[in-house]
Amino acid sequence: MKPENFSLRWMIPLSIIMVIFPFVVMSMYAFYSDAVDGLTASSKNELKHRMSRIALEVEHNLLSDNYKNVQRILSVAGAEGELNFLLLVDGDGLIRASSRYAWIGLRLKEVLENQHSTIMSEALQTFNDYRVDWDRKHIDGNFPVEFPKNGKMRGGSTGMLIGEFSFMQKHKHLLLNLQQKLTIISTGMVFITFLLIMLMRQWINRPINQLINHIATLEKGDLNAKITVQAGSEIMLLADSLASMSDQLGASRQELQKSHSLLKSLIDSIPDLIFYKSIEGKYLGCNPAFCKFLDTASADQIIGKRDYDLFDRELADFFRSNDKVVLEQGKACRSEQWVSYPDGQRVLLDTLKTPYYNESLELIGLIGISRDITSESLLKEQLAQSQKMEAVGTLVGGIAHDFNNMLAGISGNLYLLESRLKGQPELTRKLNNINKLSFRAAEMIRQLLTFARKEKVKMHAFSFTSFLNEAVKLAGVAVPENVRLTCSIVGNDLVINGDVTQLQQMLMNLINNARDAAEGAESPEIHVALSPYEPDERFISQHSHHELSDKYARLSVSDNGCGIRKEQLARIFEPFFTTKPEGKGTGLGLAMVFGLIQTHNGIIDVESKPGEGSTFYIYIPLQQEIQRVFDFDASSEILLGHGETLLIADDEEHVRETLAEVLEGIGYRVIVAADGAEACRLYEENKEHISLAILDMVMPHAGGMDVAKIIRKDSNFPVLFVSGYDKQNLITKEEQLHFISKPYAMSDMSKAIRQLINESQSSP
């Protein structure tokens, strides 16, 4: 039995017995040793005394040569109980007399060999020597005897009397005496031991048991229990220390419980996923957010499991490889990984794992914190996209002015050339194609400006249903006859707030994109659908970074074409990115759509499978009422002048000369200026004759706005502003200005001039 299995009630008696028992044994051994020494000494003395007395009697009888009397003396002495035998040996070793008649006449050597007595042999080495044989409880000894030279028993000058004395009876008597004394002593020691045990139990055992019971109470968690001990000062001091320790433990426990409750509340309330694992990869615990992530009711269903029990093998391998880095290098490891919730929602988790040490600073596992950074990632992507758009806008804004000026000069010269080639339809057709290409280039610049949010759009509430019915008809003109274009448009009006021109361009881009994608299909088909839509939980989760509306108009454009590969989906809205063959796409169509949808506070989604086709979903917030109905027809009629004088100011020579020639050709007189200062001077010289000023917004010395202020200081003189720049970037105040962008159609220019002159002439 192990010492710790002894109870205190047995430990104290055993301790006392273990202390007293050796003392008793040692005392008895000392007493026995002293008694044996006394017995040996007394037996030797007694044998010496007898031997000396007998030797004297023998010598006396030897002198009188009385052999019989010598034999009688030895026989009588040998008959005594304690003497085993007596021998009288002469100097030649011959036994002359003996208490045993059989030995008379034998040699001493023969007797010794028969007796096998080593002790006796040693005792005969010297005269008057006595040796103790404890095995047989005998004493062997000799006493010198002088033999007369002339007697019957001559044998030398000196012989010896040899005797063997048995002290066995005395030894038995000694043992019996010791046993009686041992009984008395043992009885006394038992009594003393019992008394000590009772005293120890009273003084030590009971108080210590009280302390032990109190400690057991503390172990059960009752730190408020009080201890009552009656004992000596030392145990009372121990009890007081234990009571003080108990109070401190109680206070520490309360603080620990508060800290634990606070820590648990914090961990449970944190939306991040918190978990900790063992070195073997088993989960030791987690917070409710992690349980929700794994769709489990409690942490008990996760504890003890590994990543391979909870995730697919590829993801579990990724997690375990990061665990090994933390455990092997002993430092934190951070990673990002896309994972899926049980409901299918995919999120991007930013996970930080750090080593987990115990109180001895031994590595026992790791602690992990995972945060959903899906929204942040999307915001980064949006920021990167915005930066790309900003770069495009900066580029387009920088070249728009010069590019539009060149297009204005080209379109003007084309108009002049066309007017002089009447009667030559083939050349006229080609010129018309060139003119259309010029305006298409201008439209591309406007698309880039709009996409980069450099051009202001005009937002109005209108029926998206009515708009789409007309817009699909117009866009269908660009769809070949072999492509089936179908529509599914809701019957009731869906009112949105938007820019008609931009939405028309968006629809054209989507249909053109679908047309090109379906080009290689066996039975190419494009389907356009419009329906109301209320966001569901999945939609809200996927677009949580948007400011969502309660209701949307959902426009979808589908095709059964080639589809888009997964790795390309992330880039289809980037400017100048295209999957079309060289010469068939600019990479601006979908980028334009993306920018327009953002302008309209809308959302765009794409679903596509290679070889099966694609569907683009456009979500635009619904409004309450219709404010406008739109007509897509436009007239290209040129309005002629009536000899009015016009002032044209433009720093681009080819623009102003071409415009002057065109306006002179339709019935106006023209004065031209190369900059703002010259325009002010020419106006002052000819203001009585000038009916209208056409001013470029940006010119050397003075811009169009500065010139307009000078010539309008005394009257409300009509001014038409033109520029290759975006109007919104030039006009900062809310003023009633008449503005036309370069390049412009000559029909639009003639209408604007005619309208302003007529308004000026009709006003008082």
Coordinates of C-alpha atoms in Angstrom, one line a residue, residues 405-707:
N405 CA -12.3 70.1 -82.4
M406 CA -10.8 67.9 -85.1
L407 CA -14.2 66.1 -85.5
A408 CA -16.0 69.4 -85.7
G409 CA -13.6 70.5 -88.6
I410 CA -14.1 67.2 -90.3
S411 CA -17.9 67.2 -90.1
G412 CA -18.0 70.8 -91.3
N413 CA -15.8 70.1 -94.3
L414 CA -17.9 67.0 -95.1
Y415 CA -21.0 69.1 -95.1
L416 CA -19.4 71.6 -97.5
L417 CA -18.2 68.9 -99.8
E418 CA -21.5 67.2 -99.7
S419 CA -23.4 70.4 -100.6
R420 CA -21.1 70.8 -103.7
L421 CA -21.5 67.2 -104.9
K422 CA -25.2 67.2 -105.4
G423 CA -26.1 65.0 -108.4
Q424 CA -23.3 62.5 -107.5
P425 CA -25.1 60.0 -105.2
E426 CA -22.2 57.6 -105.0
L427 CA -19.8 60.2 -103.6
T428 CA -22.6 61.6 -101.4
R429 CA -23.2 58.2 -99.9
K430 CA -19.5 57.8 -99.1
L431 CA -19.4 61.3 -97.5
N432 CA -22.4 60.4 -95.4
N433 CA -20.6 57.3 -94.2
I434 CA -17.5 59.4 -93.3
N435 CA -19.8 61.8 -91.5
K436 CA -21.4 59.0 -89.5
L437 CA -18.0 57.6 -88.5
S438 CA -17.0 61.1 -87.3
F439 CA -20.1 61.3 -85.1
R440 CA -19.6 57.7 -83.9
A441 CA -16.1 58.7 -82.8
A442 CA -17.6 61.6 -81.0
E443 CA -20.2 59.3 -79.4
M444 CA -17.3 57.0 -78.2
I445 CA -15.7 60.0 -76.5
R446 CA -19.0 60.8 -74.8
Q447 CA -19.4 57.2 -73.7
L448 CA -15.9 57.3 -72.1
L449 CA -16.7 60.6 -70.4
T450 CA -20.0 59.2 -69.1
F451 CA -18.4 56.0 -68.0
A452 CA -15.7 57.9 -66.2
R453 CA -18.4 60.2 -64.8
K454 CA -16.9 63.2 -66.5
E455 CA -20.2 64.0 -68.3
K456 CA -23.4 64.9 -66.4
V457 CA -26.4 62.8 -67.1
K458 CA -30.0 64.2 -67.1
M459 CA -32.1 62.1 -64.7
H460 CA -35.9 62.1 -64.9
A461 CA -38.7 59.8 -63.7
F462 CA -40.3 57.9 -66.5
S463 CA -41.9 54.6 -67.4
F464 CA -39.2 52.1 -67.9
T465 CA -41.9 49.8 -69.4
S466 CA -42.9 52.2 -72.2
F467 CA -39.2 53.1 -72.7
L468 CA -38.2 49.5 -73.2
N469 CA -41.0 48.7 -75.6
E470 CA -39.7 51.5 -77.9
A471 CA -36.0 51.0 -77.2
V472 CA -36.1 47.3 -78.1
K473 CA -37.6 48.2 -81.5
L474 CA -34.9 50.7 -82.1
A475 CA -32.1 48.4 -81.0
G476 CA -33.6 45.5 -83.0
V477 CA -32.5 47.3 -86.2
A478 CA -28.9 46.3 -85.5
V479 CA -29.9 42.6 -85.0
P480 CA -29.5 40.4 -88.1
E481 CA -32.5 38.5 -89.4
N482 CA -31.1 35.1 -88.6
V483 CA -31.0 36.0 -84.9
R484 CA -34.3 35.6 -83.1
L485 CA -35.0 38.6 -80.8
T486 CA -37.8 38.0 -78.3
C487 CA -39.2 40.1 -75.5
S488 CA -41.1 39.5 -72.3
I489 CA -42.0 42.8 -70.8
V490 CA -44.3 43.3 -67.8
G491 CA -47.7 44.9 -68.6
N492 CA -47.8 47.5 -65.8
D493 CA -45.7 50.6 -65.7
L494 CA -42.4 50.3 -63.8
V495 CA -41.3 53.9 -63.1
I496 CA -37.6 54.6 -62.6
N497 CA -35.4 57.7 -62.4
G498 CA -32.9 57.8 -65.2
D499 CA -31.3 59.3 -68.3
V500 CA -33.1 58.1 -71.4
T501 CA -30.1 58.5 -73.8
Q502 CA -27.8 56.7 -71.5
L503 CA -30.2 53.8 -70.9
Q504 CA -30.8 53.5 -74.6
Q505 CA -27.1 53.3 -75.1
M506 CA -26.9 50.7 -72.3
L507 CA -29.6 48.5 -74.0
M508 CA -27.9 48.9 -77.4
N509 CA -24.5 47.7 -75.9
L510 CA -26.1 44.7 -74.2
I511 CA -28.0 43.6 -77.3
N512 CA -25.0 44.1 -79.6
N513 CA -22.9 42.1 -77.1
A514 CA -25.5 39.3 -77.1
R515 CA -25.6 39.5 -80.9
D516 CA -21.9 39.0 -81.3
A517 CA -21.9 36.2 -78.6
A518 CA -24.7 34.3 -80.4
E519 CA -23.1 34.6 -83.8
G520 CA -21.7 31.1 -83.9
A521 CA -24.8 29.4 -82.4
E522 CA -26.9 27.0 -84.6
S523 CA -30.1 28.9 -83.8
P524 CA -29.0 32.2 -82.4
E525 CA -31.5 33.8 -80.0
I526 CA -31.6 36.9 -77.8
H527 CA -34.2 37.4 -75.2
V528 CA -35.0 40.6 -73.4
A529 CA -37.2 40.6 -70.2
L530 CA -38.5 43.2 -67.8
S531 CA -40.2 42.4 -64.5
P532 CA -40.5 43.9 -61.0
Y533 CA -38.2 42.4 -58.4
E534 CA -38.1 42.4 -54.6
P535 CA -34.7 41.5 -53.1
D536 CA -34.5 38.2 -51.3
E537 CA -32.0 37.2 -48.5
R538 CA -29.4 35.9 -51.0
F539 CA -29.6 39.0 -53.1
I540 CA -29.2 41.2 -50.0
S541 CA -26.3 39.1 -48.8
Q542 CA -24.5 39.2 -52.1
H543 CA -24.9 43.0 -52.5
S544 CA -24.7 44.1 -48.8
H545 CA -22.1 46.7 -49.8
H546 CA -24.8 48.6 -51.9
E547 CA -27.5 50.9 -50.6
L548 CA -30.4 48.6 -51.5
S549 CA -33.9 49.6 -52.5
D550 CA -37.1 47.8 -51.5
K551 CA -38.2 47.3 -55.1
Y552 CA -36.4 47.1 -58.4
A553 CA -37.1 46.9 -62.1
R554 CA -35.1 43.9 -63.3
L555 CA -34.0 44.0 -67.0
S556 CA -32.4 40.8 -68.3
V557 CA -30.7 40.3 -71.7
S558 CA -29.9 36.6 -72.5
D559 CA -28.3 34.8 -75.4
N560 CA -27.5 31.2 -76.3
G561 CA -24.0 32.0 -77.5
C562 CA -20.5 31.0 -76.6
G563 CA -20.7 32.1 -73.0
I564 CA -17.9 33.5 -70.8
R565 CA -15.2 31.5 -69.1
K566 CA -15.0 31.8 -65.3
E567 CA -11.6 33.4 -65.2
Q568 CA -12.8 36.2 -67.6
L569 CA -16.0 37.1 -65.7
A570 CA -14.0 39.2 -63.2
R571 CA -12.6 41.4 -66.0
I572 CA -15.5 41.9 -68.4
F573 CA -16.4 45.3 -67.1
E574 CA -12.8 46.6 -67.3
P575 CA -12.2 49.3 -70.0
F576 CA -10.6 48.0 -73.2
F577 CA -11.0 44.4 -72.1
T578 CA -12.6 42.3 -74.8
T579 CA -12.9 38.6 -75.7
K580 CA -13.9 39.4 -79.3
P581 CA -11.6 39.0 -82.3
E582 CA -9.4 42.0 -83.2
G583 CA -11.4 44.7 -85.0
K584 CA -14.8 43.5 -83.7
G585 CA -14.8 45.1 -80.2
T586 CA -13.3 48.1 -78.4
G587 CA -13.7 46.8 -74.9
L588 CA -15.8 49.8 -73.9
G589 CA -19.4 48.4 -74.3
L590 CA -19.7 46.5 -71.0
A591 CA -17.5 49.1 -69.3
M592 CA -20.0 51.7 -70.4
V593 CA -22.9 49.6 -69.1
F594 CA -21.2 49.2 -65.7
G595 CA -20.7 52.9 -65.4
L596 CA -24.3 53.7 -66.4
I597 CA -25.7 51.3 -63.9
Q598 CA -23.7 52.9 -61.1
T599 CA -24.9 56.3 -62.2
H600 CA -28.5 55.1 -61.8
N601 CA -27.8 53.5 -58.4
G602 CA -28.4 50.2 -59.9
I603 CA -26.8 46.7 -59.7
I604 CA -25.6 44.4 -62.5
D605 CA -25.2 40.6 -62.2
V606 CA -23.9 38.1 -64.8
E607 CA -24.6 34.4 -65.2
S608 CA -22.7 32.5 -67.8
K609 CA -21.6 29.0 -68.8
P610 CA -19.2 28.4 -71.6
G611 CA -21.1 26.9 -74.6
E612 CA -24.5 27.6 -73.1
G613 CA -24.8 31.4 -73.2
S614 CA -25.0 34.4 -70.8
T615 CA -27.6 36.4 -69.0
F616 CA -27.0 40.0 -67.8
Y617 CA -29.3 41.2 -65.0
I618 CA -29.8 44.9 -64.5
Y619 CA -31.6 46.1 -61.3
I620 CA -32.7 49.8 -61.2
P621 CA -34.6 51.2 -58.2
L622 CA -38.4 51.9 -58.8
Q623 CA -39.9 55.3 -58.4
Q624 CA -43.5 56.5 -57.8
E625 CA -44.9 58.3 -60.8
I626 CA -44.3 59.0 -64.5
Q627 CA -43.1 62.5 -65.5
R628 CA -42.1 62.2 -69.1
V629 CA -42.9 60.4 -72.3
F630 CA -40.1 60.2 -74.9
D631 CA -40.0 60.4 -78.6
F632 CA -37.0 59.0 -80.3
D633 CA -37.5 60.7 -83.7
A634 CA -35.3 63.6 -84.7
S635 CA -35.2 65.9 -87.7
S636 CA -32.0 66.6 -89.7
E637 CA -33.4 69.7 -91.5
I638 CA -31.1 72.7 -92.1
L639 CA -32.6 76.1 -91.2
L640 CA -31.4 78.9 -93.5
G641 CA -30.3 82.4 -92.4
H642 CA -31.6 85.7 -93.7
G643 CA -28.4 87.7 -94.1
E644 CA -27.8 88.2 -90.3
T645 CA -24.2 88.8 -89.2
L646 CA -22.6 86.3 -86.9
L647 CA -19.4 86.7 -84.8
I648 CA -17.4 83.4 -84.6
A649 CA -14.6 83.2 -82.1
D650 CA -12.5 79.9 -82.0
D651 CA -8.7 79.4 -81.5
E652 CA -8.8 76.4 -83.8
E653 CA -8.3 77.8 -87.4
H654 CA -9.8 74.9 -89.3
V655 CA -12.9 74.8 -87.0
R656 CA -13.7 78.5 -87.3
E657 CA -12.9 78.7 -91.1
T658 CA -15.0 75.6 -91.8
L659 CA -17.9 76.9 -89.7
A660 CA -17.7 80.3 -91.3
E661 CA -17.9 78.8 -94.8
V662 CA -20.9 76.6 -93.8
L663 CA -22.8 79.4 -92.2
E664 CA -22.1 81.7 -95.2
G665 CA -23.5 78.9 -97.4
I666 CA -26.8 78.8 -95.6
G667 CA -27.4 82.6 -95.7
Y668 CA -25.4 84.3 -92.9
R669 CA -22.7 86.9 -93.0
V670 CA -19.7 86.0 -90.8
I671 CA -17.0 87.8 -88.8
V672 CA -14.2 85.5 -87.4
A673 CA -11.9 86.0 -84.4
A674 CA -8.9 83.8 -83.4
D675 CA -9.0 84.5 -79.7
G676 CA -11.1 86.2 -77.0
A677 CA -9.3 89.5 -77.2
E678 CA -9.9 89.8 -80.9
A679 CA -13.5 88.8 -80.5
C680 CA -14.1 91.7 -78.0
R681 CA -12.4 94.1 -80.4
L682 CA -14.4 93.0 -83.4
Y683 CA -17.6 93.1 -81.5
E684 CA -17.0 96.7 -80.4
E685 CA -16.3 97.6 -84.0
N686 CA -19.4 95.8 -85.5
K687 CA -21.9 95.5 -82.7
E688 CA -24.6 97.4 -84.6
H689 CA -24.5 94.7 -87.2
I690 CA -23.9 91.5 -85.2
S691 CA -27.0 89.5 -84.4
L692 CA -25.3 86.5 -82.6
A693 CA -21.9 85.5 -81.2
I694 CA -20.7 81.9 -81.4
L695 CA -17.9 81.6 -78.8
D696 CA -15.6 78.7 -78.0
M697 CA -15.5 78.2 -74.2
V698 CA -11.7 77.9 -74.0
M699 CA -9.5 80.4 -76.0
P700 CA -6.3 82.3 -75.4
H701 CA -6.4 85.7 -73.7
A702 CA -10.1 85.4 -72.8
G703 CA -12.4 82.4 -72.8
G704 CA -16.0 82.4 -74.1
M705 CA -17.5 83.2 -70.7
D706 CA -15.3 86.3 -70.3
V707 CA -16.1 87.5 -73.8

